[in-house]
């Protein structure tokens, strides 16, 4: 009887650790394709929240996989490289240095929204309108991805 309980306990323990590994490293098992790649326009990396309170321009994201003290600030998300370049030009004309980070987001609703916003940006020539559209994209990202942890 003791041996049966011990074997059962060991199997449950092994199952727990395998399950935990699978769910914390879920992207190891999913095939990433080009449809899931987004261009995140990063304004900077910060270690101090007080700096961000005065100079905050986008969304703050803490990357749990990297340095836990770093806070990344993104000012735009797009799937179209031309849109990313237009946004970079707009921000650089305002003396804001931007870098592009490729990331994977596995959310169909967000994908559809970004594609629609990219079409709007491509059809617009007004810089203020493009920035407003991108602010909506960022708000949409925060709303959808906070409800769905299938990001990055």
Coordinates of N, CA and C in Angstrom, one line a residue:
X1 N 0.8 -1.2 0.0 CA 0.0 0.0 0.0 C 0.9 1.3 0.0
X2 N 1.9 1.2 0.8 CA 2.8 2.4 0.8 C 3.5 2.6 -0.5
X3 N 3.9 1.5 -1.2 CA 4.5 1.6 -2.5 C 3.6 2.2 -3.5
X4 N 2.3 1.9 -3.5 CA 1.3 2.4 -4.4 C 1.1 3.9 -4.1
X5 N 1.0 4.3 -2.9 CA 0.9 5.8 -2.6 C 2.1 6.5 -3.0
X6 N 3.3 6.0 -2.8 CA 4.6 6.6 -3.1 C 4.6 6.8 -4.6
X7 N 4.3 5.7 -5.4 CA 4.3 5.8 -6.9 C 3.3 6.8 -7.4
X8 N 2.1 6.9 -6.8 CA 1.1 7.9 -7.1 C 1.6 9.3 -6.9
X9 N 2.2 9.5 -5.7 CA 2.7 10.8 -5.4 C 3.8 11.3 -6.3
X10 N 4.7 10.3 -6.7 CA 5.8 10.6 -7.6 C 5.3 11.0 -9.0
X11 N 4.3 10.3 -9.5 CA 3.6 10.5 -10.8 C 3.0 11.9 -10.8
X12 N 2.3 12.3 -9.7 CA 1.6 13.6 -9.6 C 2.7 14.7 -9.6
X13 N 3.8 14.5 -8.9 CA 4.8 15.4 -8.8 C 5.5 15.6 -10.2
X14 N 5.8 14.6 -10.9 CA 6.4 14.6 -12.2 C 5.4 15.4 -13.2
X15 N 4.1 15.0 -13.1 CA 3.1 15.7 -13.9 C 3.0 17.2 -13.7
X16 N 3.1 17.6 -12.4 CA 3.1 19.0 -12.0 C 4.3 19.7 -12.7
X17 N 5.5 19.2 -12.6 CA 6.6 19.9 -13.1 C 6.6 19.9 -14.6
X18 N 6.2 18.9 -15.3 CA 6.1 18.8 -16.7 C 5.0 19.9 -17.2
X19 N 3.9 19.9 -16.5 CA 2.9 20.9 -16.8 C 3.3 22.3 -16.6
X20 N 4.0 22.5 -15.6 CA 4.5 23.9 -15.3 C 5.5 24.3 -16.4
X21 N 6.4 23.4 -16.8 CA 7.4 23.7 -17.8 C 6.7 24.0 -19.1
X22 N 5.7 23.2 -19.5 CA 5.0 23.4 -20.8 C 4.2 24.8 -20.8
X23 N 3.6 25.1 -19.7 CA 2.8 26.4 -19.7 C 3.7 27.6 -19.5
X24 N 4.9 27.5 -18.9 CA 5.7 28.7 -18.8 C 6.6 28.8 -20.1
X25 N 6.8 27.8 -20.8 CA 7.6 27.8 -22.0 C 6.7 27.4 -23.2
X26 N 5.5 27.9 -23.3 CA 4.6 27.5 -24.3 C 5.0 27.8 -25.7
X27 N 5.8 28.8 -25.9 CA 6.2 29.2 -27.3 C 7.3 28.2 -27.8
X28 N 7.9 27.4 -27.0 CA 8.8 26.4 -27.5 C 8.1 25.4 -28.3
X29 N 6.8 25.2 -28.0 CA 6.0 24.1 -28.7 C 5.2 24.6 -29.9
X30 N 5.0 26.0 -30.0 CA 4.2 26.5 -31.0 C 5.2 27.0 -32.1
X31 N 4.7 26.8 -33.4 CA 5.5 27.2 -34.5 C 5.2 28.7 -34.8
X32 N 6.2 29.5 -34.8 CA 6.0 30.9 -35.0 C 6.1 31.1 -36.5
X33 N 5.1 31.8 -37.0 CA 5.1 32.1 -38.5 C 5.1 33.6 -38.7
X34 N 5.2 34.1 -39.9 CA 5.3 35.5 -40.2 C 4.0 36.2 -39.9
X35 N 2.9 35.6 -39.8 CA 1.6 36.2 -39.5 C 1.6 36.7 -38.0
X36 N 2.4 36.2 -37.2 CA 2.4 36.6 -35.8 C 3.4 37.6 -35.4
X37 N 4.2 38.1 -36.3 CA 5.3 39.0 -36.0 C 4.8 40.5 -36.1
X38 N 5.1 41.2 -35.1 CA 4.8 42.6 -35.0 C 6.0 43.5 -34.8
X39 N 6.0 44.7 -35.2 CA 7.1 45.6 -35.0 C 6.7 46.6 -33.9
X40 N 7.4 46.4 -32.8 CA 7.1 47.3 -31.6 C 8.1 48.4 -31.7
X41 N 7.7 49.7 -31.6 CA 8.5 50.8 -31.7 C 8.9 51.2 -30.2
X42 N 10.1 51.0 -29.9 CA 10.6 51.2 -28.5 C 11.2 52.5 -28.4
X43 N 10.7 53.3 -27.4 CA 11.3 54.6 -27.1 C 12.5 54.5 -26.2
X44 N 12.5 53.5 -25.3 CA 13.6 53.4 -24.4 C 13.4 52.3 -23.4
X45 N 14.5 52.1 -22.6 CA 14.5 51.1 -21.5 C 14.9 52.0 -20.2
X46 N 14.1 51.8 -19.2 CA 14.3 52.5 -18.0 C 14.4 51.6 -16.8
X47 N 15.0 52.1 -15.7 CA 15.1 51.4 -14.5 C 14.3 52.1 -13.4
X48 N 13.9 53.3 -13.6 CA 13.2 54.1 -12.6 C 11.9 54.6 -13.1
X49 N 10.8 54.3 -12.3 CA 9.5 54.7 -12.6 C 9.3 56.2 -12.5
X50 N 10.1 56.9 -11.6 CA 9.9 58.3 -11.4 C 10.3 59.1 -12.7
X51 N 11.2 58.6 -13.5 CA 11.6 59.2 -14.8 C 10.4 59.1 -15.7
X52 N 9.7 58.0 -15.7 CA 8.6 57.8 -16.6 C 7.4 58.6 -16.3
X53 N 7.2 59.0 -15.1 CA 6.0 59.8 -14.7 C 6.0 61.1 -15.4
X54 N 7.2 61.7 -15.6 CA 7.3 63.0 -16.2 C 7.4 63.0 -17.7
X55 N 8.0 61.9 -18.2 CA 8.3 61.8 -19.6 C 7.6 60.7 -20.3
X56 N 6.4 60.3 -19.9 CA 5.8 59.1 -20.4 C 5.1 59.4 -21.7
X57 N 5.3 58.6 -22.7 CA 4.8 58.8 -24.0 C 4.0 57.6 -24.6
X58 N 4.1 56.4 -24.0 CA 3.5 55.2 -24.6 C 3.1 54.3 -23.5
X59 N 3.3 53.0 -23.7 CA 2.9 52.0 -22.7 C 4.2 51.4 -22.1
X60 N 4.1 51.1 -20.8 CA 5.2 50.5 -20.1 C 5.0 49.0 -20.1
X61 N 6.1 48.2 -20.3 CA 6.0 46.8 -20.3 C 7.2 46.3 -19.5
X62 N 7.0 45.4 -18.5 CA 8.1 44.8 -17.8 C 8.2 43.4 -18.5
X63 N 9.4 43.1 -18.9 CA 9.7 41.8 -19.5 C 10.2 40.9 -18.4
X64 N 9.4 39.9 -18.1 CA 9.7 39.0 -17.0 C 10.9 38.0 -17.4
X65 N 11.1 37.8 -18.7 CA 12.2 36.9 -19.1 C 13.6 37.6 -19.0
X66 N 13.6 38.9 -19.2 CA 14.9 39.6 -19.2 C 15.1 40.2 -17.8
X67 N 15.8 41.2 -17.7 CA 16.2 41.9 -16.5 C 14.9 42.4 -15.9
X68 N 14.6 42.0 -14.7 CA 13.3 42.3 -14.0 C 13.2 43.7 -13.6
X69 N 14.3 44.5 -13.5 CA 14.2 45.9 -13.2 C 14.0 46.8 -14.4
X70 N 14.1 46.3 -15.6 CA 14.0 47.1 -16.7 C 12.5 47.3 -17.1
X71 N 12.2 48.5 -17.5 CA 10.9 48.9 -18.0 C 11.0 49.4 -19.4
X72 N 10.3 48.7 -20.3 CA 10.4 49.1 -21.7 C 9.2 50.0 -22.0
X73 N 9.5 51.1 -22.8 CA 8.4 52.0 -23.2 C 8.3 51.9 -24.7
X74 N 7.0 51.5 -25.1 CA 6.7 51.3 -26.5 C 5.7 52.4 -26.9
X75 N 6.0 53.0 -28.1 CA 5.1 54.1 -28.5 C 4.3 53.7 -29.8
X76 N 4.6 52.5 -30.3 CA 3.8 52.1 -31.5 C 4.0 50.6 -31.7
X77 N 2.9 50.1 -32.3 CA 2.9 48.7 -32.7 C 2.3 48.6 -34.1
X78 N 3.0 47.9 -35.0 CA 2.5 47.7 -36.4 C 2.9 46.4 -36.9
X79 N 2.2 46.0 -38.0 CA 2.6 44.8 -38.7 C 3.3 45.1 -40.0
X80 N 3.2 46.4 -40.4 CA 3.7 46.8 -41.7 C 5.0 47.6 -41.5
X81 N 6.1 47.2 -42.2 CA 7.4 47.8 -42.0 C 7.4 49.3 -42.5
X82 N 6.6 49.6 -43.6 CA 6.5 50.9 -44.1 C 5.8 51.8 -43.0
X83 N 4.8 51.4 -42.3 CA 4.2 52.1 -41.3 C 5.2 52.4 -40.2
X84 N 6.0 51.4 -39.8 CA 7.0 51.5 -38.8 C 8.0 52.6 -39.1
X85 N 8.4 52.6 -40.4 CA 9.3 53.6 -40.8 C 8.7 55.0 -40.8
X86 N 7.5 55.2 -41.2 CA 6.8 56.4 -41.1 C 6.7 56.9 -39.7
X87 N 6.3 56.1 -38.8 CA 6.3 56.4 -37.4 C 7.6 56.8 -36.8
X88 N 8.7 56.1 -37.2 CA 10.0 56.5 -36.7 C 10.4 57.8 -37.2
X89 N 10.1 58.1 -38.5 CA 10.4 59.5 -39.1 C 9.6 60.6 -38.3
X90 N 8.4 60.3 -38.0 CA 7.6 61.3 -37.2 C 8.2 61.6 -35.9
X91 N 8.6 60.5 -35.2 CA 9.1 60.7 -33.8 C 10.5 61.3 -33.9
X92 N 11.3 60.9 -34.9 CA 12.7 61.4 -35.0 C 12.7 62.9 -35.3
X93 N 11.6 63.4 -36.1 CA 11.5 64.8 -36.3 C 11.1 65.6 -35.0
X94 N 10.6 64.9 -34.0 CA 10.3 65.5 -32.7 C 11.4 65.2 -31.7
X95 N 12.6 64.8 -32.2 CA 13.8 64.5 -31.4 C 13.6 63.3 -30.4
X96 N 12.8 62.3 -30.8 CA 12.6 61.1 -30.0 C 13.2 60.0 -30.7
X97 N 14.2 59.3 -30.1 CA 14.9 58.2 -30.8 C 14.1 56.9 -30.6
X98 N 13.9 56.2 -31.7 CA 13.0 55.0 -31.7 C 13.8 53.9 -32.2
X99 N 13.6 52.7 -31.6 CA 14.2 51.5 -32.2 C 13.1 50.5 -32.4
X100 N 13.3 49.6 -33.4 CA 12.3 48.6 -33.7 C 12.6 47.3 -33.1
X101 N 11.7 46.6 -32.4 CA 11.8 45.3 -31.9 C 10.8 44.4 -32.5
X102 N 11.2 43.3 -33.0 CA 10.2 42.3 -33.5 C 9.8 41.4 -32.4
X103 N 8.5 41.3 -32.3 CA 7.9 40.4 -31.2 C 6.7 39.6 -31.8
X104 N 6.4 38.6 -31.1 CA 5.3 37.7 -31.6 C 4.2 37.9 -30.6
X105 N 3.0 38.1 -31.2 CA 1.8 38.2 -30.4 C 0.8 37.2 -31.0
X106 N 0.3 36.3 -30.2 CA -0.6 35.3 -30.6 C -2.1 35.6 -30.2
X107 N -2.7 36.6 -30.9 CA -4.0 37.0 -30.6 C -4.7 37.4 -31.9
X108 N -5.7 36.7 -32.3 CA -6.3 37.0 -33.6 C -7.1 38.3 -33.6
X109 N -7.7 38.7 -32.5 CA -8.5 39.9 -32.4 C -7.5 41.1 -32.5
X110 N -6.4 41.0 -31.8 CA -5.4 42.1 -31.9 C -4.8 42.2 -33.3
X111 N -4.6 41.1 -33.9 CA -4.0 41.0 -35.3 C -5.0 41.7 -36.3
X112 N -6.2 41.5 -36.2 CA -7.2 42.1 -37.1 C -7.3 43.6 -36.8
X113 N -7.2 44.0 -35.6 CA -7.3 45.5 -35.2 C -6.0 46.2 -35.8
X114 N -4.9 45.6 -35.6 CA -3.6 46.2 -36.1 C -3.6 46.4 -37.6
X115 N -4.1 45.3 -38.3 CA -4.2 45.4 -39.7 C -5.1 46.5 -40.2
X116 N -6.2 46.7 -39.5 CA -7.1 47.8 -39.9 C -6.5 49.2 -39.6
X117 N -5.8 49.3 -38.5 CA -5.2 50.6 -38.1 C -4.0 50.9 -39.1
X118 N -3.3 49.8 -39.5 CA -2.2 50.0 -40.5 C -2.8 50.6 -41.8
X119 N -4.0 50.1 -42.2 CA -4.6 50.6 -43.4 C -4.9 52.1 -43.2
X120 N -5.4 52.5 -42.1 CA -5.8 53.9 -41.8 C -4.5 54.7 -41.9
X121 N -3.4 54.3 -41.3 CA -2.2 55.0 -41.3 C -1.6 55.2 -42.7
X122 N -1.7 54.1 -43.5 CA -1.2 54.2 -44.9 C -2.0 55.2 -45.7
X123 N -3.3 55.4 -45.4 CA -4.1 56.3 -46.1 C -4.1 57.7 -45.6
X124 N -3.4 58.0 -44.5 CA -3.3 59.3 -44.0 C -1.9 59.9 -44.2
X125 N -2.0 61.3 -44.4 CA -0.7 62.0 -44.5 C -0.5 63.0 -43.3
X126 N -1.5 63.1 -42.5 CA -1.5 64.0 -41.3 C -0.7 63.4 -40.2
X127 N 0.4 64.0 -39.7 CA 1.2 63.4 -38.7 C 0.4 63.3 -37.4
X128 N -0.3 64.3 -37.0 CA -1.1 64.2 -35.8 C -2.1 63.1 -35.8
X129 N -2.8 62.9 -37.0 CA -3.7 61.8 -37.1 C -3.1 60.5 -37.0
X130 N -1.9 60.3 -37.6 CA -1.2 59.1 -37.5 C -0.8 58.8 -36.0
X131 N -0.3 59.8 -35.3 CA 0.0 59.6 -33.9 C -1.2 59.2 -33.1
X132 N -2.4 59.8 -33.3 CA -3.6 59.5 -32.6 C -4.0 58.1 -32.9
X133 N -3.9 57.6 -34.2 CA -4.3 56.3 -34.5 C -3.3 55.3 -33.8
X134 N -2.1 55.6 -33.7 CA -1.1 54.7 -33.0 C -1.4 54.7 -31.5
X135 N -1.9 55.8 -30.9 CA -2.3 55.8 -29.5 C -3.5 54.9 -29.3
X136 N -4.4 54.8 -30.3 CA -5.5 53.9 -30.2 C -5.0 52.4 -30.3
X137 N -4.0 52.2 -31.1 CA -3.4 50.8 -31.2 C -2.8 50.4 -29.9
X138 N -2.1 51.4 -29.2 CA -1.5 51.1 -28.0 C -2.5 50.8 -26.9
X139 N -3.6 51.6 -26.9 CA -4.6 51.3 -25.9 C -5.3 50.0 -26.1
X140 N -5.5 49.7 -27.4 CA -6.1 48.4 -27.8 C -5.2 47.2 -27.3
X141 N -3.9 47.4 -27.5 CA -2.9 46.4 -27.0 C -3.0 46.2 -25.5
X142 N -3.1 47.2 -24.8 CA -3.2 47.1 -23.3 C -4.5 46.4 -22.9
X143 N -5.6 46.8 -23.6 CA -6.9 46.2 -23.2 C -6.9 44.7 -23.6
X144 N -6.5 44.4 -24.8 CA -6.6 43.0 -25.2 C -5.6 42.1 -24.5
X145 N -4.4 42.5 -24.5 CA -3.3 41.7 -23.9 C -3.4 41.5 -22.4
X146 N -3.9 42.5 -21.7 CA -4.1 42.4 -20.3 C -5.1 41.3 -20.0
X147 N -6.1 41.1 -20.9 CA -7.1 40.1 -20.7 C -6.6 38.7 -21.2
X148 N -5.6 38.8 -22.0 CA -5.1 37.5 -22.7 C -3.6 37.5 -22.5
X149 N -3.1 36.5 -21.8 CA -1.6 36.4 -21.5 C -0.9 35.7 -22.6
X150 N -1.4 35.6 -23.8 CA -0.7 34.9 -24.9 C 0.1 35.9 -25.7
X151 N 0.8 36.8 -25.0 CA 1.7 37.7 -25.7 C 3.1 37.4 -25.5
X152 N 4.0 37.9 -26.3 CA 5.4 37.6 -26.2 C 5.7 36.2 -26.1

